[in-house]
Coordinates of N, CA and C in Angstrom, one line a residue:
E1 N 12.6 -9.5 -9.0 CA 12.0 -10.4 -10.0 C 12.7 -10.2 -11.4
S2 N 13.7 -9.5 -11.4 CA 14.4 -9.3 -12.7 C 15.2 -10.5 -13.1
A3 N 15.3 -10.6 -14.4 CA 16.2 -11.7 -15.0 C 17.6 -11.2 -15.1
V4 N 17.7 -9.9 -15.3 CA 19.1 -9.2 -15.4 C 18.9 -7.8 -15.0
L5 N 19.9 -7.2 -14.3 CA 20.0 -5.8 -14.0 C 20.9 -5.1 -14.9
L6 N 20.5 -4.0 -15.4 CA 21.4 -3.1 -16.2 C 21.9 -2.0 -15.2
H7 N 23.1 -2.1 -15.0 CA 23.8 -1.1 -14.1 C 24.4 0.0 -14.9
I8 N 23.8 1.1 -15.0 CA 24.3 2.2 -15.8 C 25.4 3.0 -15.1
V9 N 26.5 3.1 -15.7 CA 27.7 3.7 -15.1 C 28.1 4.9 -16.0
D10 N 28.4 6.0 -15.4 CA 28.9 7.2 -16.1 C 30.4 6.9 -16.3
A11 N 30.8 6.5 -17.5 CA 32.2 6.2 -17.8 C 33.1 7.4 -17.7
A12 N 32.6 8.6 -17.8 CA 33.4 9.8 -17.7 C 33.6 10.2 -16.3
D13 N 32.9 9.6 -15.3 CA 33.1 10.0 -13.9 C 34.4 9.3 -13.4
P14 N 35.4 10.1 -13.0 CA 36.6 9.5 -12.5 C 36.4 8.6 -11.3
E15 N 35.3 8.8 -10.6 CA 35.1 8.0 -9.4 C 34.1 6.8 -9.7
H16 N 34.0 6.4 -11.0 CA 32.9 5.4 -11.3 C 33.2 4.1 -10.6
G17 N 34.4 3.8 -10.3 CA 34.6 2.5 -9.5 C 34.0 2.5 -8.1
D18 N 34.1 3.7 -7.5 CA 33.4 3.8 -6.2 C 31.9 3.8 -6.3
R19 N 31.4 4.4 -7.3 CA 29.9 4.5 -7.5 C 29.4 3.1 -7.8
I20 N 30.1 2.3 -8.5 CA 29.7 0.9 -8.8 C 29.7 0.1 -7.5
A21 N 30.7 0.3 -6.7 CA 30.7 -0.4 -5.4 C 29.5 0.0 -4.5
Q22 N 29.2 1.3 -4.5 CA 28.1 1.8 -3.7 C 26.8 1.2 -4.1
V23 N 26.5 1.1 -5.4 CA 25.3 0.6 -6.0 C 25.2 -0.9 -5.6
N24 N 26.3 -1.6 -5.8 CA 26.3 -3.1 -5.5 C 26.1 -3.3 -4.0
E25 N 26.6 -2.5 -3.2 CA 26.3 -2.6 -1.7 C 24.8 -2.5 -1.5
V26 N 24.2 -1.5 -2.1 CA 22.7 -1.3 -1.9 C 21.9 -2.5 -2.4
L27 N 22.4 -3.0 -3.6 CA 21.7 -4.2 -4.2 C 21.8 -5.3 -3.2
T28 N 22.9 -5.5 -2.6 CA 23.1 -6.6 -1.6 C 22.1 -6.4 -0.4
E29 N 22.1 -5.2 0.0 CA 21.2 -4.8 1.2 C 19.7 -5.1 0.9
V30 N 19.3 -4.9 -0.3 CA 17.9 -5.2 -0.7 C 17.6 -6.6 -1.2
G31 N 18.6 -7.4 -1.1 CA 18.4 -8.8 -1.6 C 18.6 -9.0 -3.1
A32 N 19.1 -8.1 -3.8 CA 19.3 -8.2 -5.2 C 20.7 -8.4 -5.7
G33 N 21.6 -8.6 -4.7 CA 23.0 -8.7 -5.0 C 23.4 -9.9 -5.8
T34 N 22.6 -10.9 -5.9 CA 23.0 -12.1 -6.7 C 22.4 -12.2 -8.0
L35 N 21.6 -11.2 -8.4 CA 21.0 -11.1 -9.7 C 22.0 -10.9 -10.8
P36 N 21.9 -11.5 -11.9 CA 22.8 -11.2 -13.0 C 22.8 -9.8 -13.4
Q37 N 24.0 -9.2 -13.7 CA 24.1 -7.8 -13.9 C 25.0 -7.5 -15.1
I38 N 24.6 -6.6 -15.9 CA 25.4 -6.1 -17.0 C 25.7 -4.6 -16.7
E39 N 27.0 -4.3 -16.6 CA 27.3 -2.9 -16.4 C 27.4 -2.2 -17.8
V40 N 26.6 -1.1 -17.9 CA 26.5 -0.3 -19.1 C 27.3 1.0 -18.9
F41 N 28.5 1.1 -19.5 CA 29.3 2.2 -19.4 C 28.9 3.3 -20.4
N42 N 28.1 4.2 -20.0 CA 27.6 5.3 -20.9 C 28.6 6.4 -21.0
K43 N 28.5 7.2 -22.0 CA 29.4 8.4 -22.3 C 30.8 8.0 -22.7
C44 N 30.9 6.8 -23.3 CA 32.2 6.4 -23.8 C 32.8 7.4 -24.8
D45 N 32.0 8.1 -25.5 CA 32.4 9.1 -26.4 C 33.2 10.3 -25.8
L46 N 32.9 10.5 -24.5 CA 33.6 11.6 -23.8 C 35.0 11.2 -23.3
I47 N 35.3 9.9 -23.3 CA 36.6 9.5 -22.9 C 37.4 8.8 -24.0
S48 N 36.9 9.0 -25.2 CA 37.5 8.5 -26.4 C 37.7 6.9 -26.3
E49 N 36.6 6.3 -25.8 CA 36.6 4.8 -25.8 C 35.6 4.4 -26.8
A50 N 36.0 3.5 -27.7 CA 35.2 2.9 -28.7 C 34.1 2.0 -28.1
P51 N 32.9 2.0 -28.7 CA 31.9 1.1 -28.2 C 32.3 -0.3 -28.3
H52 N 32.1 -1.1 -27.3 CA 32.5 -2.5 -27.3 C 31.9 -3.3 -26.2
V53 N 32.0 -4.6 -26.2 CA 31.4 -5.5 -25.2 C 32.6 -6.3 -24.5
E54 N 32.6 -6.4 -23.2 CA 33.5 -7.2 -22.5 C 32.7 -8.4 -21.9
F55 N 33.2 -9.6 -22.1 CA 32.5 -10.9 -21.8 C 33.1 -11.5 -20.6
D56 N 32.3 -12.3 -19.8 CA 32.8 -13.0 -18.7 C 33.3 -14.4 -19.2
D57 N 33.7 -15.3 -18.2 CA 34.3 -16.6 -18.6 C 33.2 -17.5 -19.2
Q58 N 31.9 -17.3 -19.0 CA 30.9 -18.1 -19.6 C 30.4 -17.5 -21.0
G59 N 31.0 -16.4 -21.4 CA 30.6 -15.8 -22.7 C 29.5 -14.9 -22.6
Q60 N 29.0 -14.5 -21.4 CA 27.9 -13.6 -21.2 C 28.5 -12.1 -21.2
A61 N 27.8 -11.2 -21.7 CA 28.2 -9.8 -21.7 C 28.3 -9.4 -20.2
R62 N 29.4 -8.8 -19.9 CA 29.6 -8.3 -18.5 C 29.6 -6.8 -18.4
R63 N 30.2 -6.2 -19.5 CA 30.2 -4.7 -19.6 C 30.0 -4.3 -21.0
I64 N 29.3 -3.3 -21.2 CA 29.0 -2.7 -22.5 C 29.3 -1.3 -22.5
W65 N 30.2 -0.8 -23.4 CA 30.6 0.5 -23.5 C 29.8 1.2 -24.7
L66 N 29.1 2.3 -24.4 CA 28.3 2.9 -25.4 C 28.1 4.4 -25.1
S67 N 27.4 5.1 -26.1 CA 27.1 6.5 -25.9 C 25.6 6.6 -26.2
A68 N 24.8 6.9 -25.1 CA 23.4 7.1 -25.3 C 23.2 8.4 -26.1
R69 N 24.0 9.4 -26.0 CA 23.9 10.7 -26.7 C 24.0 10.5 -28.3
T70 N 25.0 9.7 -28.7 CA 25.2 9.5 -30.1 C 24.5 8.3 -30.6
G71 N 24.2 7.3 -29.7 CA 23.6 6.1 -30.1 C 24.6 5.0 -30.5
D72 N 25.9 5.4 -30.5 CA 26.9 4.4 -30.8 C 27.0 3.3 -29.7
G73 N 26.9 2.1 -30.1 CA 27.0 1.0 -29.2 C 25.7 0.5 -28.6
C74 N 24.6 1.3 -28.9 CA 23.3 0.8 -28.3 C 22.9 -0.5 -28.9
E75 N 23.3 -0.8 -30.1 CA 22.9 -2.1 -30.8 C 23.6 -3.2 -30.0
L76 N 24.8 -2.9 -29.5 CA 25.5 -3.9 -28.7 C 24.8 -4.3 -27.5
L77 N 24.1 -3.3 -26.8 CA 23.3 -3.6 -25.6 C 22.1 -4.4 -26.0
L78 N 21.4 -4.1 -27.1 CA 20.2 -4.8 -27.5 C 20.6 -6.3 -27.9
E79 N 21.7 -6.4 -28.5 CA 22.2 -7.8 -28.9 C 22.5 -8.6 -27.7
A80 N 23.2 -8.0 -26.7 CA 23.6 -8.7 -25.5 C 22.3 -9.1 -24.7
L81 N 21.4 -8.2 -24.6 CA 20.1 -8.6 -23.9 C 19.4 -9.7 -24.6
G82 N 19.4 -9.7 -26.0 CA 18.7 -10.7 -26.7 C 19.4 -12.1 -26.5
K83 N 20.7 -12.1 -26.4 CA 21.4 -13.4 -26.2 C 21.2 -13.8 -24.7
F84 N 21.2 -12.8 -23.8 CA 21.0 -13.2 -22.4 C 19.6 -13.7 -22.1
L85 N 18.6 -13.1 -22.7 CA 17.2 -13.5 -22.4 C 16.6 -14.5 -23.3
G86 N 17.0 -14.4 -24.6 CA 16.4 -15.3 -25.6 C 16.4 -16.7 -25.3
P87 N 17.5 -17.4 -25.1 CA 17.5 -18.8 -24.9 C 16.9 -19.3 -23.6
S88 N 16.7 -18.3 -22.7 CA 16.2 -18.8 -21.3 C 14.8 -18.3 -21.0
I89 N 13.9 -18.4 -22.0 CA 12.5 -18.1 -21.8 C 11.8 -19.4 -21.6
A90 N 11.0 -19.4 -20.5 CA 10.2 -20.6 -20.1 C 8.9 -20.5 -20.8
Q91 N 8.5 -21.5 -21.5 CA 7.1 -21.6 -22.1 C 6.5 -22.8 -21.4
C92 N 5.6 -22.5 -20.4 CA 5.1 -23.6 -19.6 C 3.7 -23.3 -19.1
R93 N 3.1 -24.2 -18.3 CA 1.9 -24.0 -17.7 C 2.1 -24.1 -16.2
I94 N 1.4 -23.3 -15.4 CA 1.5 -23.4 -14.0 C 0.1 -23.5 -13.3
R95 N 0.0 -24.4 -12.4 CA -1.3 -24.6 -11.7 C -1.2 -23.9 -10.3
L96 N -2.3 -23.1 -10.1 CA -2.3 -22.3 -8.9 C -3.7 -22.5 -8.2
G97 N -3.6 -22.7 -6.9 CA -4.8 -22.9 -6.1 C -5.4 -21.5 -5.7
P98 N -6.5 -21.5 -5.1 CA -7.2 -20.2 -4.7 C -6.3 -19.4 -3.7
E99 N -5.4 -20.0 -3.0 CA -4.6 -19.3 -2.1 C -3.4 -18.5 -2.8
S100 N -3.3 -18.7 -4.0 CA -2.1 -18.2 -4.8 C -2.5 -16.9 -5.6
G101 N -3.4 -16.1 -5.1 CA -3.9 -15.0 -5.8 C -2.8 -13.9 -6.1
R102 N -1.9 -13.8 -5.1 CA -0.8 -12.9 -5.3 C 0.2 -13.3 -6.4
A103 N 0.4 -14.6 -6.4 CA 1.3 -15.1 -7.5 C 0.7 -14.9 -8.9
R104 N -0.6 -15.1 -9.0 CA -1.4 -14.9 -10.2 C -1.3 -13.5 -10.6
A105 N -1.5 -12.6 -9.7 CA -1.4 -11.1 -9.9 C 0.0 -10.7 -10.4
R106 N 1.0 -11.3 -9.8 CA 2.4 -11.0 -10.2 C 2.7 -11.5 -11.6
L107 N 2.1 -12.7 -12.0 CA 2.3 -13.2 -13.3 C 1.7 -12.3 -14.4
Y108 N 0.5 -11.9 -14.0 CA -0.2 -11.0 -15.0 C 0.5 -9.6 -15.1
A109 N 0.9 -9.1 -13.9 CA 1.6 -7.8 -13.9 C 2.9 -7.8 -14.7
S110 N 3.5 -9.0 -14.8 CA 4.8 -9.1 -15.6 C 4.5 -9.3 -17.0
G111 N 3.3 -9.5 -17.4 CA 2.9 -9.8 -18.8 C 3.2 -11.2 -19.3
A112 N 3.4 -12.1 -18.3 CA 3.8 -13.5 -18.6 C 2.6 -14.4 -19.1
V113 N 1.4 -14.0 -18.6 CA 0.3 -14.9 -18.9 C -0.2 -14.8 -20.3
R114 N -0.3 -16.0 -21.0 CA -0.8 -16.0 -22.4 C -2.2 -16.5 -22.4
H115 N -2.6 -17.4 -21.5 CA -4.0 -17.9 -21.4 C -4.2 -18.5 -20.0
E116 N -5.5 -18.4 -19.6 CA -5.8 -18.9 -18.3 C -7.1 -19.8 -18.4
T117 N -7.0 -21.0 -17.7 CA -8.1 -21.9 -17.7 C -8.5 -22.2 -16.3
V118 N -9.8 -22.3 -15.9 CA -10.3 -22.7 -14.6 C -10.5 -24.2 -14.7
L119 N -9.9 -25.0 -13.9 CA -10.0 -26.4 -13.9 C -11.2 -26.8 -13.0
D120 N -11.7 -28.0 -13.2 CA -12.8 -28.6 -12.5 C -12.5 -28.6 -10.9
S121 N -11.2 -28.7 -10.6 CA -10.8 -28.8 -9.2 C -10.9 -27.4 -8.5
G122 N -11.1 -26.4 -9.3 CA -11.1 -25.0 -8.8 C -9.7 -24.3 -8.9
E123 N -8.7 -25.1 -9.3 CA -7.4 -24.5 -9.6 C -7.4 -23.7 -10.9
L124 N -6.4 -22.9 -11.0 CA -6.2 -22.2 -12.3 C -5.0 -22.7 -13.0
E125 N -5.1 -22.9 -14.3 CA -3.9 -23.3 -15.0 C -3.6 -22.1 -16.0
L126 N -2.4 -21.6 -15.8 CA -2.0 -20.4 -16.6 C -0.9 -20.9 -17.6
E127 N -1.1 -20.5 -18.8 CA 0.0 -20.7 -19.8 C 0.9 -19.4 -19.7
I128 N 2.2 -19.6 -19.5 CA 3.0 -18.5 -19.3 C 4.2 -18.5 -20.2
S129 N 4.8 -17.4 -20.5 CA 6.1 -17.2 -21.2 C 6.8 -16.1 -20.5
M130 N 8.0 -16.5 -19.9 CA 8.8 -15.5 -19.2 C 10.2 -16.0 -19.0
P131 N 11.1 -15.1 -18.7 CA 12.5 -15.6 -18.4 C 12.6 -16.6 -17.3
V132 N 13.4 -17.6 -17.5 CA 13.5 -18.7 -16.6 C 13.9 -18.2 -15.2
L133 N 14.8 -17.3 -15.1 CA 15.3 -16.8 -13.8 C 14.2 -16.1 -13.1
A134 N 13.4 -15.3 -13.8 CA 12.3 -14.6 -13.2 C 11.2 -15.6 -12.7
L135 N 11.0 -16.7 -13.5 CA 10.0 -17.7 -13.0 C 10.5 -18.4 -11.8
E136 N 11.8 -18.7 -11.7 CA 12.4 -19.4 -10.6 C 12.3 -18.5 -9.3
Q137 N 12.6 -17.2 -9.5 CA 12.5 -16.3 -8.4 C 11.1 -16.1 -7.9
L138 N 10.1 -16.0 -8.8 CA 8.7 -15.9 -8.4 C 8.3 -17.2 -7.7
C139 N 8.6 -18.3 -8.2 CA 8.2 -19.6 -7.5 C 8.8 -19.7 -6.1
R140 N 10.1 -19.2 -5.9 CA 10.6 -19.2 -4.6 C 9.9 -18.3 -3.6
S141 N 9.7 -17.1 -4.1 CA 9.1 -16.0 -3.2 C 7.6 -16.3 -3.0
E142 N 6.9 -17.0 -3.9 CA 5.5 -17.3 -3.7 C 5.2 -18.7 -3.2
H143 N 6.3 -19.5 -2.9 CA 6.2 -20.8 -2.4 C 5.4 -21.7 -3.4
I144 N 5.8 -21.6 -4.6 CA 5.2 -22.5 -5.6 C 6.1 -23.7 -5.8
N145 N 5.5 -24.9 -5.6 CA 6.3 -26.1 -5.7 C 6.6 -26.5 -7.2
P146 N 7.7 -27.1 -7.4 CA 8.1 -27.5 -8.8 C 7.0 -28.3 -9.5
E147 N 6.3 -29.1 -8.8 CA 5.3 -30.0 -9.4 C 4.1 -29.2 -9.9
Q148 N 4.0 -27.9 -9.5 CA 2.9 -27.1 -10.0 C 3.3 -26.5 -11.4
V149 N 4.5 -26.5 -11.8 CA 5.0 -26.0 -13.1 C 5.1 -27.2 -14.0
L150 N 4.4 -27.1 -15.1 CA 4.3 -28.1 -16.1 C 5.0 -27.7 -17.4
F151 N 6.1 -28.3 -17.8 CA 6.7 -28.0 -19.0 C 6.3 -28.8 -20.2

């Protein structure tokens, strides 16, 4: 249900390339291999690498080099996450029938629900705010039709 995965990598580990491949293999096995991912190369201070960001062809942060110990580069991670998540927040209403209790519970658990109204039809209308990717994934997994989402 994540909008983006932060893949933390030990930059000082000489085998970090193999570790990245192992984690990506597990992510694929559990069905999360297609989620957007930012690789966070921690401990850049131990390899004399300056904190910086590497971008993909679409201008999204792909790799961020930082040191959690010194804090150098942590602001780069926060900025990248803000850019990644900021413009893609869905502010909408979603109508759920009585059979959609699990979807309702998941929306509440994610902190997305801002207000809930019980309609005369017995349906619930929830005002939500959440990342678009997370909303799309929830709708697919809970079989929520696009016409139930009102922008």
